[in-house]
PDB file of C-alpha atoms in Angstrom:
ATOM      1  CA  UNK A 253     -13.518 -29.268  50.845  1.00  0.00           C
ATOM      2  CA  UNK A 254     -15.500 -32.424  49.120  1.00  0.00           C
ATOM      3  CA  UNK A 255     -19.148 -31.672  48.177  1.00  0.00           C
ATOM      4  CA  UNK A 256     -21.849 -34.179  48.226  1.00  0.00           C
ATOM      5  CA  UNK A 257     -25.635 -35.071  47.536  1.00  0.00           C
ATOM      6  CA  UNK A 258     -28.010 -33.879  45.165  1.00  0.00           C
ATOM      7  CA  UNK A 259     -30.201 -31.021  47.070  1.00  0.00           C
ATOM      8  CA  UNK A 260     -34.173 -29.887  45.705  1.00  0.00           C
ATOM      9  CA  UNK A 261     -35.578 -27.284  47.234  1.00  0.00           C
ATOM     10  CA  UNK A 262     -39.031 -27.284  48.234  1.00  0.00           C
ATOM     11  CA  UNK A 263     -40.330 -23.975  47.198  1.00  0.00           C
ATOM     12  CA  UNK A 264     -43.657 -23.482  50.289  1.00  0.00           C
ATOM     13  CA  UNK A 265     -46.547 -20.780  50.711  1.00  0.00           C
ATOM     14  CA  UNK A 266     -48.756 -20.641  53.754  1.00  0.00           C
ATOM     15  CA  UNK A 267     -48.168 -23.947  54.256  1.00  0.00           C
ATOM     16  CA  UNK A 268     -48.242 -25.232  51.077  1.00  0.00           C
ATOM     17  CA  UNK A 269     -45.387 -26.830  48.809  1.00  0.00           C
ATOM     18  CA  UNK A 270     -45.275 -25.474  44.854  1.00  0.00           C
ATOM     19  CA  UNK A 271     -46.059 -28.527  42.759  1.00  0.00           C
ATOM     20  CA  UNK A 272     -42.496 -27.661  41.515  1.00  0.00           C
ATOM     21  CA  UNK A 273     -40.128 -28.988  44.231  1.00  0.00           C
ATOM     22  CA  UNK A 274     -42.525 -32.428  44.102  1.00  0.00           C
ATOM     23  CA  UNK A 275     -41.278 -32.322  40.365  1.00  0.00           C
ATOM     24  CA  UNK A 276     -37.983 -32.042  40.599  1.00  0.00           C
ATOM     25  CA  UNK A 277     -37.413 -34.938  43.043  1.00  0.00           C
ATOM     26  CA  UNK A 278     -37.719 -37.042  39.983  1.00  0.00           C
ATOM     27  CA  UNK A 279     -34.181 -36.443  37.789  1.00  0.00           C
ATOM     28  CA  UNK A 280     -32.974 -35.117  41.179  1.00  0.00           C
ATOM     29  CA  UNK A 281     -33.371 -39.216  42.192  1.00  0.00           C
ATOM     30  CA  UNK A 282     -32.589 -40.574  39.119  1.00  0.00           C
ATOM     31  CA  UNK A 283     -29.471 -38.203  39.135  1.00  0.00           C
ATOM     32  CA  UNK A 284     -28.319 -38.770  42.706  1.00  0.00           C
ATOM     33  CA  UNK A 285     -28.231 -42.115  42.243  1.00  0.00           C
ATOM     34  CA  UNK A 286     -25.983 -42.005  39.276  1.00  0.00           C
ATOM     35  CA  UNK A 287     -23.606 -40.446  41.223  1.00  0.00           C
ATOM     36  CA  UNK A 288     -24.122 -42.546  44.483  1.00  0.00           C
ATOM     37  CA  UNK A 289     -24.980 -39.881  46.484  1.00  0.00           C
ATOM     38  CA  UNK A 290     -28.213 -38.886  48.620  1.00  0.00           C
ATOM     39  CA  UNK A 291     -30.833 -36.577  47.551  1.00  0.00           C
ATOM     40  CA  UNK A 292     -31.956 -34.353  50.246  1.00  0.00           C
ATOM     41  CA  UNK A 293     -35.501 -31.667  49.679  1.00  0.00           C
ATOM     42  CA  UNK A 294     -34.897 -28.764  51.977  1.00  0.00           C
ATOM     43  CA  UNK A 295     -38.133 -27.440  53.299  1.00  0.00           C
ATOM     44  CA  UNK A 296     -38.386 -23.937  54.228  1.00  0.00           C
ATOM     45  CA  UNK A 297     -41.703 -22.640  56.107  1.00  0.00           C
ATOM     46  CA  UNK A 298     -44.124 -22.432  58.343  1.00  0.00           C
ATOM     47  CA  UNK A 299     -46.193 -25.558  59.605  1.00  0.00           C
ATOM     48  CA  UNK A 300     -44.597 -27.059  56.937  1.00  0.00           C
ATOM     49  CA  UNK A 301     -43.358 -30.728  58.378  1.00  0.00           C
ATOM     50  CA  UNK A 302     -46.134 -32.008  56.145  1.00  0.00           C
ATOM     51  CA  UNK A 303     -43.727 -31.467  53.597  1.00  0.00           C
ATOM     52  CA  UNK A 304     -40.662 -32.252  55.002  1.00  0.00           C
ATOM     53  CA  UNK A 305     -42.721 -35.861  55.218  1.00  0.00           C
ATOM     54  CA  UNK A 306     -44.327 -35.768  51.478  1.00  0.00           C
ATOM     55  CA  UNK A 307     -40.748 -35.127  49.903  1.00  0.00           C
ATOM     56  CA  UNK A 308     -39.668 -38.172  51.095  1.00  0.00           C
ATOM     57  CA  UNK A 309     -42.176 -40.345  49.430  1.00  0.00           C
ATOM     58  CA  UNK A 310     -41.869 -38.574  46.139  1.00  0.00           C
ATOM     59  CA  UNK A 311     -38.246 -39.511  46.686  1.00  0.00           C
ATOM     60  CA  UNK A 312     -35.790 -37.904  49.225  1.00  0.00           C
ATOM     61  CA  UNK A 313     -33.576 -39.301  50.768  1.00  0.00           C
ATOM     62  CA  UNK A 314     -33.179 -37.249  53.824  1.00  0.00           C
ATOM     63  CA  UNK A 315     -35.200 -33.573  54.490  1.00  0.00           C
ATOM     64  CA  UNK A 316     -33.346 -30.866  55.834  1.00  0.00           C
ATOM     65  CA  UNK A 317     -36.581 -28.723  57.491  1.00  0.00           C
ATOM     66  CA  UNK A 318     -36.241 -24.921  58.728  1.00  0.00           C
ATOM     67  CA  UNK A 319     -39.367 -23.658  60.161  1.00  0.00           C
ATOM     68  CA  UNK A 320     -40.316 -19.885  61.217  1.00  0.00           C
ATOM     69  CA  UNK A 321     -42.586 -16.819  61.152  1.00  0.00           C
ATOM     70  CA  UNK A 322     -40.318 -15.051  58.555  1.00  0.00           C
ATOM     71  CA  UNK A 323     -40.514 -18.330  56.209  1.00  0.00           C
ATOM     72  CA  UNK A 324     -44.850 -18.235  56.303  1.00  0.00           C
ATOM     73  CA  UNK A 325     -44.464 -15.805  53.197  1.00  0.00           C
ATOM     74  CA  UNK A 326     -41.637 -15.496  50.313  1.00  0.00           C
ATOM     75  CA  UNK A 327     -39.380 -13.009  51.605  1.00  0.00           C
ATOM     76  CA  UNK A 328     -36.288 -12.606  49.478  1.00  0.00           C
ATOM     77  CA  UNK A 329     -33.415 -11.726  52.587  1.00  0.00           C
ATOM     78  CA  UNK A 330     -34.606 -14.634  54.436  1.00  0.00           C
ATOM     79  CA  UNK A 331     -34.550 -17.571  52.158  1.00  0.00           C
ATOM     80  CA  UNK A 332     -31.952 -16.373  50.833  1.00  0.00           C
ATOM     81  CA  UNK A 333     -29.936 -16.211  54.384  1.00  0.00           C
ATOM     82  CA  UNK A 334     -31.835 -19.560  54.955  1.00  0.00           C
ATOM     83  CA  UNK A 335     -30.335 -21.830  51.849  1.00  0.00           C
ATOM     84  CA  UNK A 336     -26.863 -19.159  52.243  1.00  0.00           C
ATOM     85  CA  UNK A 337     -26.678 -21.024  55.667  1.00  0.00           C
ATOM     86  CA  UNK A 338     -27.788 -24.294  54.889  1.00  0.00           C
ATOM     87  CA  UNK A 339     -25.223 -24.463  51.921  1.00  0.00           C
ATOM     88  CA  UNK A 340     -21.961 -23.843  54.211  1.00  0.00           C
ATOM     89  CA  UNK A 341     -22.770 -25.869  56.456  1.00  0.00           C
ATOM     90  CA  UNK A 342     -23.509 -29.163  54.399  1.00  0.00           C
ATOM     91  CA  UNK A 343     -21.750 -28.429  51.028  1.00  0.00           C
ATOM     92  CA  UNK A 344     -23.908 -30.015  48.419  1.00  0.00           C
ATOM     93  CA  UNK A 345     -22.721 -30.712  45.060  1.00  0.00           C
ATOM     94  CA  UNK A 346     -25.979 -29.927  43.253  1.00  0.00           C
ATOM     95  CA  UNK A 347     -28.796 -27.713  44.179  1.00  0.00           C
ATOM     96  CA  UNK A 348     -31.914 -27.059  42.250  1.00  0.00           C
ATOM     97  CA  UNK A 349     -34.598 -24.872  42.268  1.00  0.00           C
ATOM     98  CA  UNK A 350     -38.252 -24.173  40.439  1.00  0.00           C
ATOM     99  CA  UNK A 351     -37.558 -21.545  38.031  1.00  0.00           C
ATOM    100  CA  UNK A 352     -41.104 -19.640  39.120  1.00  0.00           C
ATOM    101  CA  UNK A 353     -40.618 -16.335  40.378  1.00  0.00           C
ATOM    102  CA  UNK A 354     -39.468 -16.981  43.816  1.00  0.00           C
ATOM    103  CA  UNK A 355     -37.356 -19.427  42.346  1.00  0.00           C
ATOM    104  CA  UNK A 356     -36.036 -17.743  39.937  1.00  0.00           C
ATOM    105  CA  UNK A 357     -34.948 -14.632  42.854  1.00  0.00           C
ATOM    106  CA  UNK A 358     -33.604 -16.936  45.868  1.00  0.00           C
ATOM    107  CA  UNK A 359     -31.356 -19.052  43.124  1.00  0.00           C
ATOM    108  CA  UNK A 360     -29.556 -16.556  41.532  1.00  0.00           C
ATOM    109  CA  UNK A 361     -28.983 -14.481  44.686  1.00  0.00           C
ATOM    110  CA  UNK A 362     -27.746 -17.631  46.873  1.00  0.00           C
ATOM    111  CA  UNK A 363     -25.471 -18.342  43.688  1.00  0.00           C
ATOM    112  CA  UNK A 364     -24.068 -14.783  43.803  1.00  0.00           C
ATOM    113  CA  UNK A 365     -23.404 -15.150  47.401  1.00  0.00           C
ATOM    114  CA  UNK A 366     -21.687 -18.111  47.194  1.00  0.00           C
ATOM    115  CA  UNK A 367     -19.670 -17.165  44.254  1.00  0.00           C
ATOM    116  CA  UNK A 368     -20.791 -19.908  41.962  1.00  0.00           C
ATOM    117  CA  UNK A 369     -22.618 -20.556  38.904  1.00  0.00           C
ATOM    118  CA  UNK A 370     -26.065 -20.686  37.933  1.00  0.00           C
ATOM    119  CA  UNK A 371     -28.403 -22.153  34.445  1.00  0.00           C
ATOM    120  CA  UNK A 372     -31.236 -20.686  34.166  1.00  0.00           C
ATOM    121  CA  UNK A 373     -34.931 -22.060  33.140  1.00  0.00           C
ATOM    122  CA  UNK A 374     -33.590 -25.233  32.440  1.00  0.00           C
ATOM    123  CA  UNK A 375     -35.561 -28.112  30.046  1.00  0.00           C
ATOM    124  CA  UNK A 376     -33.276 -30.580  30.752  1.00  0.00           C
ATOM    125  CA  UNK A 377     -30.933 -31.977  33.176  1.00  0.00           C
ATOM    126  CA  UNK A 378     -28.478 -34.984  33.449  1.00  0.00           C
ATOM    127  CA  UNK A 379     -25.285 -36.460  34.456  1.00  0.00           C
ATOM    128  CA  UNK A 380     -22.263 -36.150  31.571  1.00  0.00           C
ATOM    129  CA  UNK A 381     -19.577 -37.867  31.039  1.00  0.00           C
ATOM    130  CA  UNK A 382     -17.301 -36.253  33.780  1.00  0.00           C
ATOM    131  CA  UNK A 383     -20.082 -36.427  36.455  1.00  0.00           C
ATOM    132  CA  UNK A 384     -21.182 -32.569  36.284  1.00  0.00           C
ATOM    133  CA  UNK A 385     -24.908 -31.688  35.878  1.00  0.00           C
ATOM    134  CA  UNK A 386     -25.236 -31.201  32.576  1.00  0.00           C
ATOM    135  CA  UNK A 387     -28.143 -28.150  32.108  1.00  0.00           C
ATOM    136  CA  UNK A 388     -30.036 -27.811  28.925  1.00  0.00           C
ATOM    137  CA  UNK A 389     -32.186 -24.440  27.806  1.00  0.00           C
ATOM    138  CA  UNK A 390     -33.267 -22.972  25.376  1.00  0.00           C
ATOM    139  CA  UNK A 391     -30.907 -19.990  23.569  1.00  0.00           C
ATOM    140  CA  UNK A 392     -31.577 -17.606  20.907  1.00  0.00           C
ATOM    141  CA  UNK A 393     -35.168 -17.643  21.457  1.00  0.00           C
ATOM    142  CA  UNK A 394     -35.882 -21.051  21.540  1.00  0.00           C
ATOM    143  CA  UNK A 395     -34.091 -21.858  18.462  1.00  0.00           C
ATOM    144  CA  UNK A 396     -31.478 -23.921  19.849  1.00  0.00           C
ATOM    145  CA  UNK A 397     -30.592 -25.901  22.807  1.00  0.00           C
ATOM    146  CA  UNK A 398     -27.594 -25.332  24.715  1.00  0.00           C
ATOM    147  CA  UNK A 399     -25.904 -27.238  27.774  1.00  0.00           C
ATOM    148  CA  UNK A 400     -24.140 -25.768  29.923  1.00  0.00           C
ATOM    149  CA  UNK A 401     -21.807 -26.895  33.058  1.00  0.00           C
ATOM    150  CA  UNK A 402     -19.818 -25.354  36.007  1.00  0.00           C
ATOM    151  CA  UNK A 403     -16.974 -27.295  36.577  1.00  0.00           C
ATOM    152  CA  UNK A 404     -14.685 -25.048  38.364  1.00  0.00           C
ATOM    153  CA  UNK A 405     -17.052 -24.016  41.145  1.00  0.00           C
ATOM    154  CA  UNK A 406     -19.700 -25.027  43.886  1.00  0.00           C
ATOM    155  CA  UNK A 407     -22.820 -26.341  44.154  1.00  0.00           C
ATOM    156  CA  UNK A 408     -23.919 -26.351  40.781  1.00  0.00           C
ATOM    157  CA  UNK A 409     -27.233 -24.787  41.005  1.00  0.00           C
ATOM    158  CA  UNK A 410     -30.320 -24.511  38.303  1.00  0.00           C
ATOM    159  CA  UNK A 411     -33.312 -23.464  37.948  1.00  0.00           C
ATOM    160  CA  UNK A 412     -35.741 -25.089  35.885  1.00  0.00           C
ATOM    161  CA  UNK A 413     -39.082 -24.839  34.823  1.00  0.00           C
ATOM    162  CA  UNK A 414     -42.247 -26.501  35.996  1.00  0.00           C
ATOM    163  CA  UNK A 415     -43.794 -29.058  34.181  1.00  0.00           C
ATOM    164  CA  UNK A 416     -40.906 -29.821  32.489  1.00  0.00           C
ATOM    165  CA  UNK A 417     -40.904 -33.237  35.043  1.00  0.00           C
ATOM    166  CA  UNK A 418     -43.481 -35.497  35.783  1.00  0.00           C
ATOM    167  CA  UNK A 419     -43.862 -35.972  39.956  1.00  0.00           C
ATOM    168  CA  UNK A 420     -43.166 -39.553  40.606  1.00  0.00           C
ATOM    169  CA  UNK A 421     -46.222 -41.589  42.398  1.00  0.00           C
ATOM    170  CA  UNK A 422     -45.977 -40.619  46.005  1.00  0.00           C
ATOM    171  CA  UNK A 423     -44.709 -44.204  48.352  1.00  0.00           C
ATOM    172  CA  UNK A 424     -45.823 -43.590  51.942  1.00  0.00           C
ATOM    173  CA  UNK A 425     -44.128 -46.534  52.470  1.00  0.00           C
ATOM    174  CA  UNK A 426     -40.918 -45.066  51.873  1.00  0.00           C
ATOM    175  CA  UNK A 427     -38.438 -43.908  54.861  1.00  0.00           C
ATOM    176  CA  UNK A 428     -35.933 -40.850  55.041  1.00  0.00           C
ATOM    177  CA  UNK A 429     -34.602 -38.257  57.526  1.00  0.00           C
ATOM    178  CA  UNK A 430     -35.770 -35.292  58.462  1.00  0.00           C
ATOM    179  CA  UNK A 431     -33.299 -32.766  59.852  1.00  0.00           C
ATOM    180  CA  UNK A 432     -34.139 -29.894  61.627  1.00  0.00           C
ATOM    181  CA  UNK A 433     -32.179 -27.015  61.564  1.00  0.00           C
ATOM    182  CA  UNK A 434     -32.763 -23.629  64.110  1.00  0.00           C
ATOM    183  CA  UNK A 435     -32.055 -20.965  61.323  1.00  0.00           C
ATOM    184  CA  UNK A 436     -33.366 -17.161  61.516  1.00  0.00           C
ATOM    185  CA  UNK A 437     -32.492 -13.802  60.060  1.00  0.00           C
ATOM    186  CA  UNK A 438     -31.590 -11.224  62.637  1.00  0.00           C
ATOM    187  CA  UNK A 439     -34.672  -9.290  62.524  1.00  0.00           C
ATOM    188  CA  UNK A 440     -32.046  -6.074  60.592  1.00  0.00           C
ATOM    189  CA  UNK A 441     -30.915  -7.722  57.883  1.00  0.00           C
ATOM    190  CA  UNK A 442     -34.976  -8.167  56.562  1.00  0.00           C
ATOM    191  CA  UNK A 443     -35.408  -5.193  54.030  1.00  0.00           C
ATOM    192  CA  UNK A 444     -38.120  -5.886  52.420  1.00  0.00           C
ATOM    193  CA  UNK A 445     -41.731  -6.090  54.519  1.00  0.00           C
ATOM    194  CA  UNK A 446     -44.721  -7.831  53.468  1.00  0.00           C
ATOM    195  CA  UNK A 447     -47.661  -5.021  53.694  1.00  0.00           C
ATOM    196  CA  UNK A 448     -50.241  -6.627  51.550  1.00  0.00           C
ATOM    197  CA  UNK A 449     -51.040  -9.863  49.440  1.00  0.00           C
ATOM    198  CA  UNK A 450     -53.144  -8.954  46.331  1.00  0.00           C
ATOM    199  CA  UNK A 451     -54.671 -12.049  44.986  1.00  0.00           C
ATOM    200  CA  UNK A 452     -54.333 -11.660  41.241  1.00  0.00           C
ATOM    201  CA  UNK A 453     -56.497 -13.238  38.382  1.00  0.00           C
ATOM    202  CA  UNK A 454     -53.159 -15.075  37.207  1.00  0.00           C
ATOM    203  CA  UNK A 455     -53.355 -16.583  40.443  1.00  0.00           C
ATOM    204  CA  UNK A 456     -56.593 -18.189  38.776  1.00  0.00           C
ATOM    205  CA  UNK A 457     -54.674 -19.493  36.009  1.00  0.00           C
ATOM    206  CA  UNK A 458     -52.810 -22.500  36.908  1.00  0.00           C
ATOM    207  CA  UNK A 459     -51.743 -24.151  33.890  1.00  0.00           C
ATOM    208  CA  UNK A 460     -48.734 -25.734  35.320  1.00  0.00           C
ATOM    209  CA  UNK A 461     -50.911 -27.994  37.556  1.00  0.00           C
ATOM    210  CA  UNK A 462     -53.599 -28.368  34.561  1.00  0.00           C
ATOM    211  CA  UNK A 463     -54.773 -31.359  33.967  1.00  0.00           C
ATOM    212  CA  UNK A 464     -56.620 -30.895  30.235  1.00  0.00           C
ATOM    213  CA  UNK A 465     -55.568 -27.427  28.762  1.00  0.00           C
ATOM    214  CA  UNK A 466     -57.531 -25.569  26.192  1.00  0.00           C
ATOM    215  CA  UNK A 467     -55.014 -23.135  23.677  1.00  0.00           C
ATOM    216  CA  UNK A 468     -56.265 -20.676  21.136  1.00  0.00           C
ATOM    217  CA  UNK A 469     -53.651 -19.019  19.041  1.00  0.00           C
ATOM    218  CA  UNK A 470     -53.646 -17.065  15.973  1.00  0.00           C
ATOM    219  CA  UNK A 471     -55.723 -19.137  14.040  1.00  0.00           C
ATOM    220  CA  UNK A 472     -58.765 -17.672  15.971  1.00  0.00           C
ATOM    221  CA  UNK A 473     -58.682 -14.202  14.342  1.00  0.00           C
ATOM    222  CA  UNK A 474     -59.984 -12.029  16.673  1.00  0.00           C
ATOM    223  CA  UNK A 475     -60.179 -12.100  20.776  1.00  0.00           C
ATOM    224  CA  UNK A 476     -63.655 -12.498  20.692  1.00  0.00           C
ATOM    225  CA  UNK A 477     -62.929 -15.968  19.216  1.00  0.00           C
ATOM    226  CA  UNK A 478     -61.730 -17.202  22.316  1.00  0.00           C
ATOM    227  CA  UNK A 479     -65.440 -18.452  23.741  1.00  0.00           C
ATOM    228  CA  UNK A 480     -65.204 -21.068  21.368  1.00  0.00           C
ATOM    229  CA  UNK A 481     -61.680 -22.389  23.572  1.00  0.00           C
ATOM    230  CA  UNK A 482     -63.621 -20.835  26.761  1.00  0.00           C
ATOM    231  CA  UNK A 483     -66.395 -22.902  25.464  1.00  0.00           C
ATOM    232  CA  UNK A 484     -64.674 -26.275  25.409  1.00  0.00           C
ATOM    233  CA  UNK A 485     -62.442 -25.940  28.487  1.00  0.00           C
ATOM    234  CA  UNK A 486     -65.829 -25.259  30.078  1.00  0.00           C
ATOM    235  CA  UNK A 487     -67.039 -28.577  28.762  1.00  0.00           C
ATOM    236  CA  UNK A 488     -64.059 -30.357  29.705  1.00  0.00           C
ATOM    237  CA  UNK A 489     -63.100 -29.021  32.685  1.00  0.00           C
ATOM    238  CA  UNK A 490     -60.144 -27.667  31.388  1.00  0.00           C
ATOM    239  CA  UNK A 491     -57.866 -24.555  31.718  1.00  0.00           C
ATOM    240  CA  UNK A 492     -57.571 -21.713  28.717  1.00  0.00           C
ATOM    241  CA  UNK A 493     -53.918 -21.657  27.185  1.00  0.00           C
ATOM    242  CA  UNK A 494     -52.834 -19.075  24.436  1.00  0.00           C
ATOM    243  CA  UNK A 495     -49.742 -18.565  22.092  1.00  0.00           C
ATOM    244  CA  UNK A 496     -47.509 -15.994  22.229  1.00  0.00           C
ATOM    245  CA  UNK A 497     -49.113 -14.343  18.835  1.00  0.00           C
ATOM    246  CA  UNK A 498     -52.463 -14.439  20.262  1.00  0.00           C
ATOM    247  CA  UNK A 499     -51.531 -12.941  23.741  1.00  0.00           C
ATOM    248  CA  UNK A 500     -49.506 -10.220  21.912  1.00  0.00           C
ATOM    249  CA  UNK A 501     -52.086  -9.407  20.008  1.00  0.00           C
ATOM    250  CA  UNK A 502     -54.359  -8.321  23.158  1.00  0.00           C
ATOM    251  CA  UNK A 503     -57.013 -10.962  23.146  1.00  0.00           C
ATOM    252  CA  UNK A 504     -55.646 -12.486  26.110  1.00  0.00           C
ATOM    253  CA  UNK A 505     -53.582 -11.710  29.036  1.00  0.00           C
ATOM    254  CA  UNK A 506     -49.831 -12.842  29.678  1.00  0.00           C
ATOM    255  CA  UNK A 507     -50.807 -15.154  32.083  1.00  0.00           C
ATOM    256  CA  UNK A 508     -52.767 -17.996  29.331  1.00  0.00           C
ATOM    257  CA  UNK A 509     -49.496 -18.085  27.495  1.00  0.00           C
ATOM    258  CA  UNK A 510     -47.870 -21.213  26.683  1.00  0.00           C
ATOM    259  CA  UNK A 511     -44.695 -21.494  25.298  1.00  0.00           C
ATOM    260  CA  UNK A 512     -40.573 -19.967  25.201  1.00  0.00           C
ATOM    261  CA  UNK A 513     -41.748 -16.697  26.944  1.00  0.00           C
ATOM    262  CA  UNK A 514     -44.781 -18.146  29.162  1.00  0.00           C
ATOM    263  CA  UNK A 515     -45.565 -20.728  30.978  1.00  0.00           C
ATOM    264  CA  UNK A 516     -44.118 -24.696  30.513  1.00  0.00           C
ATOM    265  CA  UNK A 517     -47.026 -27.262  30.660  1.00  0.00           C
ATOM    266  CA  UNK A 518     -47.208 -30.969  30.726  1.00  0.00           C
ATOM    267  CA  UNK A 519     -50.582 -31.834  31.130  1.00  0.00           C
ATOM    268  CA  UNK A 520     -52.491 -35.135  30.569  1.00  0.00           C
ATOM    269  CA  UNK A 521     -54.623 -33.518  27.627  1.00  0.00           C
ATOM    270  CA  UNK A 522     -53.449 -30.354  25.430  1.00  0.00           C
ATOM    271  CA  UNK A 523     -55.339 -29.009  22.356  1.00  0.00           C
ATOM    272  CA  UNK A 524     -54.440 -26.834  20.616  1.00  0.00           C
ATOM    273  CA  UNK A 525     -56.874 -24.911  18.615  1.00  0.00           C
ATOM    274  CA  UNK A 526     -55.483 -22.525  15.629  1.00  0.00           C
ATOM    275  CA  UNK A 527     -51.526 -22.696  16.874  1.00  0.00           C
ATOM    276  CA  UNK A 528     -49.450 -23.263  14.007  1.00  0.00           C
ATOM    277  CA  UNK A 529     -46.667 -24.670  16.686  1.00  0.00           C
ATOM    278  CA  UNK A 530     -43.450 -22.545  16.462  1.00  0.00           C
ATOM    279  CA  UNK A 531     -40.944 -24.212  18.426  1.00  0.00           C
ATOM    280  CA  UNK A 532     -41.207 -21.583  21.098  1.00  0.00           C
ATOM    281  CA  UNK A 533     -44.410 -22.722  21.718  1.00  0.00           C
ATOM    282  CA  UNK A 534     -43.479 -26.392  21.133  1.00  0.00           C
ATOM    283  CA  UNK A 535     -41.093 -25.999  23.817  1.00  0.00           C
ATOM    284  CA  UNK A 536     -43.339 -25.471  26.527  1.00  0.00           C
ATOM    285  CA  UNK A 537     -45.741 -27.748  25.753  1.00  0.00           C
ATOM    286  CA  UNK A 538     -44.731 -30.528  24.138  1.00  0.00           C
ATOM    287  CA  UNK A 539     -44.092 -33.054  27.453  1.00  0.00           C
ATOM    288  CA  UNK A 540     -47.993 -32.988  27.090  1.00  0.00           C
ATOM    289  CA  UNK A 541     -49.097 -37.078  27.622  1.00  0.00           C
ATOM    290  CA  UNK A 542     -51.613 -36.546  24.653  1.00  0.00           C
ATOM    291  CA  UNK A 543     -51.866 -33.483  22.166  1.00  0.00           C
ATOM    292  CA  UNK A 544     -54.193 -32.968  20.046  1.00  0.00           C
ATOM    293  CA  UNK A 545     -54.406 -30.168  16.619  1.00  0.00           C
ATOM    294  CA  UNK A 546     -56.853 -28.022  15.375  1.00  0.00           C
ATOM    295  CA  UNK A 547     -55.221 -26.553  12.184  1.00  0.00           C
ATOM    296  CA  UNK A 548     -56.324 -26.084   8.390  1.00  0.00           C
ATOM    297  CA  UNK A 549     -53.461 -25.981   7.402  1.00  0.00           C
ATOM    298  CA  UNK A 550     -52.051 -29.735   6.768  1.00  0.00           C
ATOM    299  CA  UNK A 551     -48.546 -28.903   6.858  1.00  0.00           C
ATOM    300  CA  UNK A 552     -48.661 -26.860  10.062  1.00  0.00           C
ATOM    301  CA  UNK A 553     -45.421 -27.907  12.572  1.00  0.00           C
ATOM    302  CA  UNK A 554     -48.105 -28.292  15.295  1.00  0.00           C
ATOM    303  CA  UNK A 555     -49.081 -31.314  13.589  1.00  0.00           C
ATOM    304  CA  UNK A 556     -45.299 -33.366  14.282  1.00  0.00           C
ATOM    305  CA  UNK A 557     -45.755 -33.375  17.954  1.00  0.00           C
ATOM    306  CA  UNK A 558     -49.413 -34.327  17.447  1.00  0.00           C
ATOM    307  CA  UNK A 559     -50.834 -37.422  18.767  1.00  0.00           C
ATOM    308  CA  UNK A 560     -54.951 -36.893  17.212  1.00  0.00           C
ATOM    309  CA  UNK A 561     -54.792 -34.120  14.325  1.00  0.00           C
ATOM    310  CA  UNK A 562     -57.673 -32.398  12.554  1.00  0.00           C
ATOM    311  CA  UNK A 563     -57.758 -30.920   9.805  1.00  0.00           C
ATOM    312  CA  UNK A 564     -60.320 -28.620   9.640  1.00  0.00           C
ATOM    313  CA  UNK A 565     -61.669 -25.020  10.333  1.00  0.00           C
ATOM    314  CA  UNK A 566     -61.701 -24.759  13.962  1.00  0.00           C
ATOM    315  CA  UNK A 567     -64.750 -22.506  13.857  1.00  0.00           C
ATOM    316  CA  UNK A 568     -66.983 -25.897  12.510  1.00  0.00           C
ATOM    317  CA  UNK A 569     -64.250 -28.562  14.589  1.00  0.00           C
ATOM    318  CA  UNK A 570     -64.613 -26.604  17.823  1.00  0.00           C
ATOM    319  CA  UNK A 571     -67.905 -25.742  18.241  1.00  0.00           C
ATOM    320  CA  UNK A 572     -69.219 -29.802  17.107  1.00  0.00           C
ATOM    321  CA  UNK A 573     -66.705 -30.706  19.715  1.00  0.00           C
ATOM    322  CA  UNK A 574     -67.651 -28.965  22.578  1.00  0.00           C
ATOM    323  CA  UNK A 575     -71.579 -30.161  21.527  1.00  0.00           C
ATOM    324  CA  UNK A 576     -70.148 -33.718  21.430  1.00  0.00           C
ATOM    325  CA  UNK A 577     -68.405 -33.280  25.094  1.00  0.00           C
ATOM    326  CA  UNK A 578     -71.735 -31.997  26.074  1.00  0.00           C
ATOM    327  CA  UNK A 579     -73.720 -34.921  24.959  1.00  0.00           C
ATOM    328  CA  UNK A 580     -70.721 -37.653  26.429  1.00  0.00           C
ATOM    329  CA  UNK A 581     -71.288 -35.774  29.828  1.00  0.00           C
ATOM    330  CA  UNK A 582     -75.011 -36.441  29.709  1.00  0.00           C
TER     331      UNK A 582
END
């Protein structure tokens, strides 16, 4: 059996696409070109034709579009059925998913149904010398990076953390084919019913899509001192992040955590306040465009990735920086 083309699963909810799907079209484009194959976006949802068009603008050659009421909100059974059905029909060579809560659910289920492998939570993708997908992910608590291949089974699959790759600049002049597929799961195969949606505070902490993040760490010394971070974030119109140490200490909810066991982010500006820079934290933010580090220890590892470093007492630096931002904006 011939397997060809590289697929990217574009996750949608209430008609809107999650950014990670568009982000994955960037490495997908490069790898499809390297393989001499087509890049195909797979869009499941309700009233999501505009998402399919955007996928072409972000680099897809083709889009497989499946629409139906059962895809308006994520449903394990419906999404798994649709993806498995499509993969069995088209036989893609590679399938990529975002490592969101839902992507981490549907990807392994599809892989299991198809008796193939899946590499989870990747931070790097490439095509190796043998023409296989080489998926890189942190291991041993982030202290080592492992590159994993799936030589014997198809399709090759990976989930990739949001924020690892940058979205391409959309090109509205790009053209591509949109193929509509009529795939509907039998009602008796849907075992989970959505009863109610509760908007959590975590939804307001949208670290993956933030352009500016101000993060606090152990150097803040106490939970009430996170107000210094919030003040600077408010002045900059930024989102508040945190290191694992601050979260583990109970100073701030886990939704704010950046790093190996939190969110992977790539904002335009990342300001690390009182964060030493353990490798697990660096793995989650080192792709930021500009990194500013504030730490009283000149030897802190965070300075090794910082574009700008301030060696000083954050209790003096942060209020001064906040005032300077306010004056500049005024």
